[in-house]
Short mmCIF file of C-alpha atoms and ligand atoms in Angstrom, two decimals:
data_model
loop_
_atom_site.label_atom_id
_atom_site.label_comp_id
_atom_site.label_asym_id
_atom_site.label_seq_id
_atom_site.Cartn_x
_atom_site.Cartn_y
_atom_site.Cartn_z
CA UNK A 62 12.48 6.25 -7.10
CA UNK A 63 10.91 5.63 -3.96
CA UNK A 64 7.07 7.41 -4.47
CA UNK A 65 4.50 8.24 -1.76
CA UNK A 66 0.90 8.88 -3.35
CA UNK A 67 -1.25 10.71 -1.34
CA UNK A 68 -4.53 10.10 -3.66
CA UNK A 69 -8.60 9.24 -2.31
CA UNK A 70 -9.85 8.27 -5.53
CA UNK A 71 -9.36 5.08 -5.71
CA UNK A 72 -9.35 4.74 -9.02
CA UNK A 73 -7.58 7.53 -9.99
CA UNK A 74 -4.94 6.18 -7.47
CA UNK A 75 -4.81 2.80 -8.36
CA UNK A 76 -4.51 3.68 -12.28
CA UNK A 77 -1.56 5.86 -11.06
CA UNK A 78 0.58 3.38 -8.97
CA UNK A 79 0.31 0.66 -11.48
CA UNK A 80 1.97 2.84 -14.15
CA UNK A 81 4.36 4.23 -12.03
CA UNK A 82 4.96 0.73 -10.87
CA UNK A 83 5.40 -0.33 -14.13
CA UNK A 84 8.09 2.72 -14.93
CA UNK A 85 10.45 1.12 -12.43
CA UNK A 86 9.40 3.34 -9.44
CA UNK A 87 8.55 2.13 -5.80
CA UNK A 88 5.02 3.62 -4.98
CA UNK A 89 3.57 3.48 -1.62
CA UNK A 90 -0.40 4.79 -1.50
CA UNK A 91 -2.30 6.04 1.13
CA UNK A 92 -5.61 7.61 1.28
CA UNK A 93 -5.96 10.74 3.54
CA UNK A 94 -3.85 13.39 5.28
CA UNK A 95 -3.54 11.78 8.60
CA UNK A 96 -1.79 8.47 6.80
CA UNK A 97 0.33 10.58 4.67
CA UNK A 98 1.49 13.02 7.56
CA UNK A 99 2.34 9.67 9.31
CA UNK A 100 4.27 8.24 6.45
CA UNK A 101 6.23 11.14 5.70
CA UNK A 102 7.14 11.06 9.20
CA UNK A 103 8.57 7.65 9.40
CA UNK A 104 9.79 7.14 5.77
CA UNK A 105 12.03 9.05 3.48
CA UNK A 106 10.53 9.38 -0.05
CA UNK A 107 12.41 10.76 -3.22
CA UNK A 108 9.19 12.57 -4.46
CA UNK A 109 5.56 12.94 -2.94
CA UNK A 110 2.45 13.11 -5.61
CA UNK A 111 0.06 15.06 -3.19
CA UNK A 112 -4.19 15.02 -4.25
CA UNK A 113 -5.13 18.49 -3.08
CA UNK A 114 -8.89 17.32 -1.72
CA UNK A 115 -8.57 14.97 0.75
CA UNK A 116 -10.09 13.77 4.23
CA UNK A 117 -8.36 14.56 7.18
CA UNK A 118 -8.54 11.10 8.07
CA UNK A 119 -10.47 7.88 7.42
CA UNK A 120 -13.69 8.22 6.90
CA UNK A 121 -14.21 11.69 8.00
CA UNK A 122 -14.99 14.25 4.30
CA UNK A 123 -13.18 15.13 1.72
CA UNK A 124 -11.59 18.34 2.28
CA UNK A 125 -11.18 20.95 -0.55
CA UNK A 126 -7.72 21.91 0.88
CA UNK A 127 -6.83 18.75 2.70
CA UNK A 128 -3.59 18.24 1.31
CA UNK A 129 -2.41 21.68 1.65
CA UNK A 130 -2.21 21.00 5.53
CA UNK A 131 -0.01 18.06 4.82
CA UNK A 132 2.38 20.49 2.89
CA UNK A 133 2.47 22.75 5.08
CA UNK A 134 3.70 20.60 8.04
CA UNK A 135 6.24 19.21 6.10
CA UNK A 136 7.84 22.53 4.70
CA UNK A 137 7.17 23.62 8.25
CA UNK A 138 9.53 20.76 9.62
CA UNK A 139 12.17 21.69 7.00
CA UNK A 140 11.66 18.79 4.88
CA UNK A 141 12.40 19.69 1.81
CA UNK A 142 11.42 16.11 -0.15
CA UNK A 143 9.95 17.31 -3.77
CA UNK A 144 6.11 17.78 -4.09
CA UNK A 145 4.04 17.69 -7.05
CA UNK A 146 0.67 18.75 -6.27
CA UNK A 147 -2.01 16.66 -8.07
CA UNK A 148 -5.48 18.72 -8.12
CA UNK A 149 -8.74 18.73 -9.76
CA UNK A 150 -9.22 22.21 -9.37
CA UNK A 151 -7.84 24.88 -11.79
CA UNK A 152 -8.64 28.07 -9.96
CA UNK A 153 -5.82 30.17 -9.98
CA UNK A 154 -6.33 30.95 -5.88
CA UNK A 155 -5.59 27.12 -5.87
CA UNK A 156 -2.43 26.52 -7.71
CA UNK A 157 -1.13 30.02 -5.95
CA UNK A 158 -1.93 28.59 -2.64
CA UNK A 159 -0.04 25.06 -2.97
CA UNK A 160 3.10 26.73 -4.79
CA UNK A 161 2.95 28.99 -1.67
CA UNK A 162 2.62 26.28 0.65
CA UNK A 163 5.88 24.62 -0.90
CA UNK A 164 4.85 22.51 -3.42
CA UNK A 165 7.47 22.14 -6.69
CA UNK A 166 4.82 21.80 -9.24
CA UNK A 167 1.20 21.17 -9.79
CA UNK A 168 -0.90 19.40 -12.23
CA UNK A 169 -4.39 19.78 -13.08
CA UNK A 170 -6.50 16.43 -13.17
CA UNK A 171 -7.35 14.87 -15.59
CA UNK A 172 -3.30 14.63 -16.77
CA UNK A 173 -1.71 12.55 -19.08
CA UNK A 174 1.21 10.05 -17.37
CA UNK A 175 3.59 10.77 -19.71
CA UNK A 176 3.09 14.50 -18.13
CA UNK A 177 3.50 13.54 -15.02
CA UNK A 178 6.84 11.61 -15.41
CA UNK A 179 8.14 14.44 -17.12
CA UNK A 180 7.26 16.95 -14.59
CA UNK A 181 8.74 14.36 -12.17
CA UNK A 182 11.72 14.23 -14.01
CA UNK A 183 12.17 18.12 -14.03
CA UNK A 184 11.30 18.55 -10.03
CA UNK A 185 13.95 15.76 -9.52
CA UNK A 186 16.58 17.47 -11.76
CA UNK A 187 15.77 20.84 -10.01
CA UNK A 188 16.29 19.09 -6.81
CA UNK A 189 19.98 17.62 -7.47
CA UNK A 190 20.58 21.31 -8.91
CA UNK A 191 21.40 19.10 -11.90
CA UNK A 192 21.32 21.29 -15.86
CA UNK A 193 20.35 17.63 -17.71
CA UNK A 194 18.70 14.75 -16.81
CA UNK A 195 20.74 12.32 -18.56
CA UNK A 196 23.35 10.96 -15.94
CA UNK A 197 26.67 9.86 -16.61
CA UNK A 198 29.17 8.18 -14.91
CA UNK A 199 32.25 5.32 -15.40
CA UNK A 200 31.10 5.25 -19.15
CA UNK A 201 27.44 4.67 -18.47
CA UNK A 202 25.29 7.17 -19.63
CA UNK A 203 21.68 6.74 -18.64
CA UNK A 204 18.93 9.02 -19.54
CA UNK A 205 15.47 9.00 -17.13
CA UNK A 206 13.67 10.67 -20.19
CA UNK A 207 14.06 7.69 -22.80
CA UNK A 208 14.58 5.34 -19.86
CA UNK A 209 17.81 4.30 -22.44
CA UNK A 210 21.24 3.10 -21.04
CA UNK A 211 23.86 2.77 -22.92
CA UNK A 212 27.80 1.79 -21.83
CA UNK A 213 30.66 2.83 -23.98
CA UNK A 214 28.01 4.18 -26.54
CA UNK A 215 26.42 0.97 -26.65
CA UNK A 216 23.02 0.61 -26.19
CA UNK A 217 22.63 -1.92 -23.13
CA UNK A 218 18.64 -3.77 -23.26
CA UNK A 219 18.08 -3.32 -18.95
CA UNK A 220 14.67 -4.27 -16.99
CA UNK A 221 12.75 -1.73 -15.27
CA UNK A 222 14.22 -2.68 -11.46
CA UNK A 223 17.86 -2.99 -12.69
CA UNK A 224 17.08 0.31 -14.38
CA UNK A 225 15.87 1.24 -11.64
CA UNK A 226 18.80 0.07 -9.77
CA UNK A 227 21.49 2.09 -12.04
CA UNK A 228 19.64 4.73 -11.35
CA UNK A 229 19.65 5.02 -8.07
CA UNK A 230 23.17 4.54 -7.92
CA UNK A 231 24.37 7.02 -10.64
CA UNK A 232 22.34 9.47 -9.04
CA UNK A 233 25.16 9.90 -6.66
CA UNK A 234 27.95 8.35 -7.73
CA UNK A 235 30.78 7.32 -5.35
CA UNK A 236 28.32 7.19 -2.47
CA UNK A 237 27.74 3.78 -0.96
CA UNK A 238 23.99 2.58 -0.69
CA UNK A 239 22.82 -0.01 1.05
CA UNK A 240 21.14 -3.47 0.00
CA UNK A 241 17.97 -1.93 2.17
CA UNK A 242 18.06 1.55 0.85
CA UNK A 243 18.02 0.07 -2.54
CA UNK A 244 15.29 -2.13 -1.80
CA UNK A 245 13.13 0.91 -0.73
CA UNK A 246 13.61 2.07 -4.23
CA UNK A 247 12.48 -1.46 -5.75
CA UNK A 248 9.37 -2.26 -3.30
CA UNK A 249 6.36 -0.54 -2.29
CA UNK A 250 4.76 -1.65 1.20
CA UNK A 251 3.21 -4.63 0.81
CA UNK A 252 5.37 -5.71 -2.03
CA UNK A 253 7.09 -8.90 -1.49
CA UNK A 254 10.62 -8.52 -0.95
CA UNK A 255 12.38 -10.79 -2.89
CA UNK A 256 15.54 -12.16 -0.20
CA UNK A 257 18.37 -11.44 -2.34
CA UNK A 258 16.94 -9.57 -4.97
CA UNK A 259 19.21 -6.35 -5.14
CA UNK A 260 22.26 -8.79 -5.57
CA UNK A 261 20.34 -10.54 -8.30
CA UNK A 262 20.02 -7.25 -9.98
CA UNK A 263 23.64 -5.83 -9.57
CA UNK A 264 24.61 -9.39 -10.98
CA UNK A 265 22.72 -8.57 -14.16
CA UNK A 266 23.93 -4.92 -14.25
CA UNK A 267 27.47 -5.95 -14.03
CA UNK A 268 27.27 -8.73 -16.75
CA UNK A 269 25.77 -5.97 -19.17
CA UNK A 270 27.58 -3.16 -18.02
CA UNK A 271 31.30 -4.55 -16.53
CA UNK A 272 31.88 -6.23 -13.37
CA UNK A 273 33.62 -2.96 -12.41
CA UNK A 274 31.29 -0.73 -13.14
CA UNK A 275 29.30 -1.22 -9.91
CA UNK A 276 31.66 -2.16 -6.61
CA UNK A 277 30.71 -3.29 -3.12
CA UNK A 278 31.59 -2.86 0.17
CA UNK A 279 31.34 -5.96 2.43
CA UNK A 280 28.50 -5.99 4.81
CA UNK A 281 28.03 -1.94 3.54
CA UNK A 282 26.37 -1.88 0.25
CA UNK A 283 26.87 -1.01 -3.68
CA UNK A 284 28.75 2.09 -5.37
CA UNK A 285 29.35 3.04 -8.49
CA UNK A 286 32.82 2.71 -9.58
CA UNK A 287 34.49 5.76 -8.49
CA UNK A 288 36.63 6.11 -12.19
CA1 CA B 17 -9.30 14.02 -3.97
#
């Protein structure tokens, strides 16, 4: 997934976007309201991880209720891209406020990872409308959860950007993506594209999974095979 992380503790944030780098996901940072209003209104993210206490902009101090502006500008421009609200505060006023404001879920710092992939996992399965997480398609069944593929009820050994890759791909299946929509979901800014990296890793899905199991479209992009 492609991940924006709206975080000013540095450390806090970088801790974060390593290991959500290191689950597969894209994760682009940034460090107050006024960069993460921006971003959201230029990019399309799959899920936003939003610090409640932020600045409004560089420099200036840390709000208590920073973030909750940038929530409510979003909702209020009918996007509707999940939000999990990351906050150090446990008053209830607080988590009423952001679930008001539109966030999906909330978690209370200090939280373990492992939480916080599964609540992303649940706000992402709420947001296809989908009952399980596991996806299955063409004989590939891949389950976010375990981060386990398997084809044919084999198990199938992937790395985490051709997981990544599947994923992305089996999350709507029959729908055509292209190479630079998939590369958004491998690379965070300033992460290097590699040129030819998305066909490098439908090369390696197909040899493990089937060439048939993923099909392109010349000069359009990758689907996955609509039987
Ligand atoms: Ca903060």
């Amino acid at each position: 997934m492609r991940l924006l992380l709206v975080e000013d503790d540095r450390m806090i944030g970088d801790s974060l976007r390593q290991a959500l780098r290191l689950e597969g996901h894209a994760v682009d940072w940034v460090y107050d309201a006024a960069a993460a209003t921006s971003a959201l209104a230029s990019e399309r993210f799959d899920l936003l991880l939003l610090d409640l206490g932020l600045p409004d902009a560089p420099g200036a101090a840390t709000r208590p209720d920073g973030g909750l502006a940038v929530l409510r500008a979003l909702r209020g421009r009918g996007d509707t891209t999940p939000v999990i609200v990351l906050t150090a505060r446990d008053a209830l006023g607080d988590r009423v406020a952001g679930l008001d404001a539109g966030a999906d879920d909330y978690l209370v710092k200090p939280f373990d990872l492992d939480e916080l992939t599964a609540r992303m996992r649940a706000v992402m399965r709420r947001h296809g409308g989908r009952a399980s997480t596991v996806l299955e398609h063409a004989g590939v069944r891949l389950d976010p959860a375990t981060r386990e593929v398997s084809k044919d009820g084999l198990p199938v050994l992937l790395s985490a950007r051709e997981f990544a890759v599947l994923e992305a791909l089996m999350q709507r299946p029959g729908a055509v993506l292209s190479r630079a929509q998939l590369e958004d979901r491998l690379y965070g800014w300033g992460e290097a594209v590699e040129s030819n990296a998305v066909s490098v890793y439908v090369h390696q899905l197909r040899k493990k999974l089937g060439a048939d199991v993923i099909q392109s479209m010349r000069g359009v992009g990758y689907f996955m095979s609509r039987t």
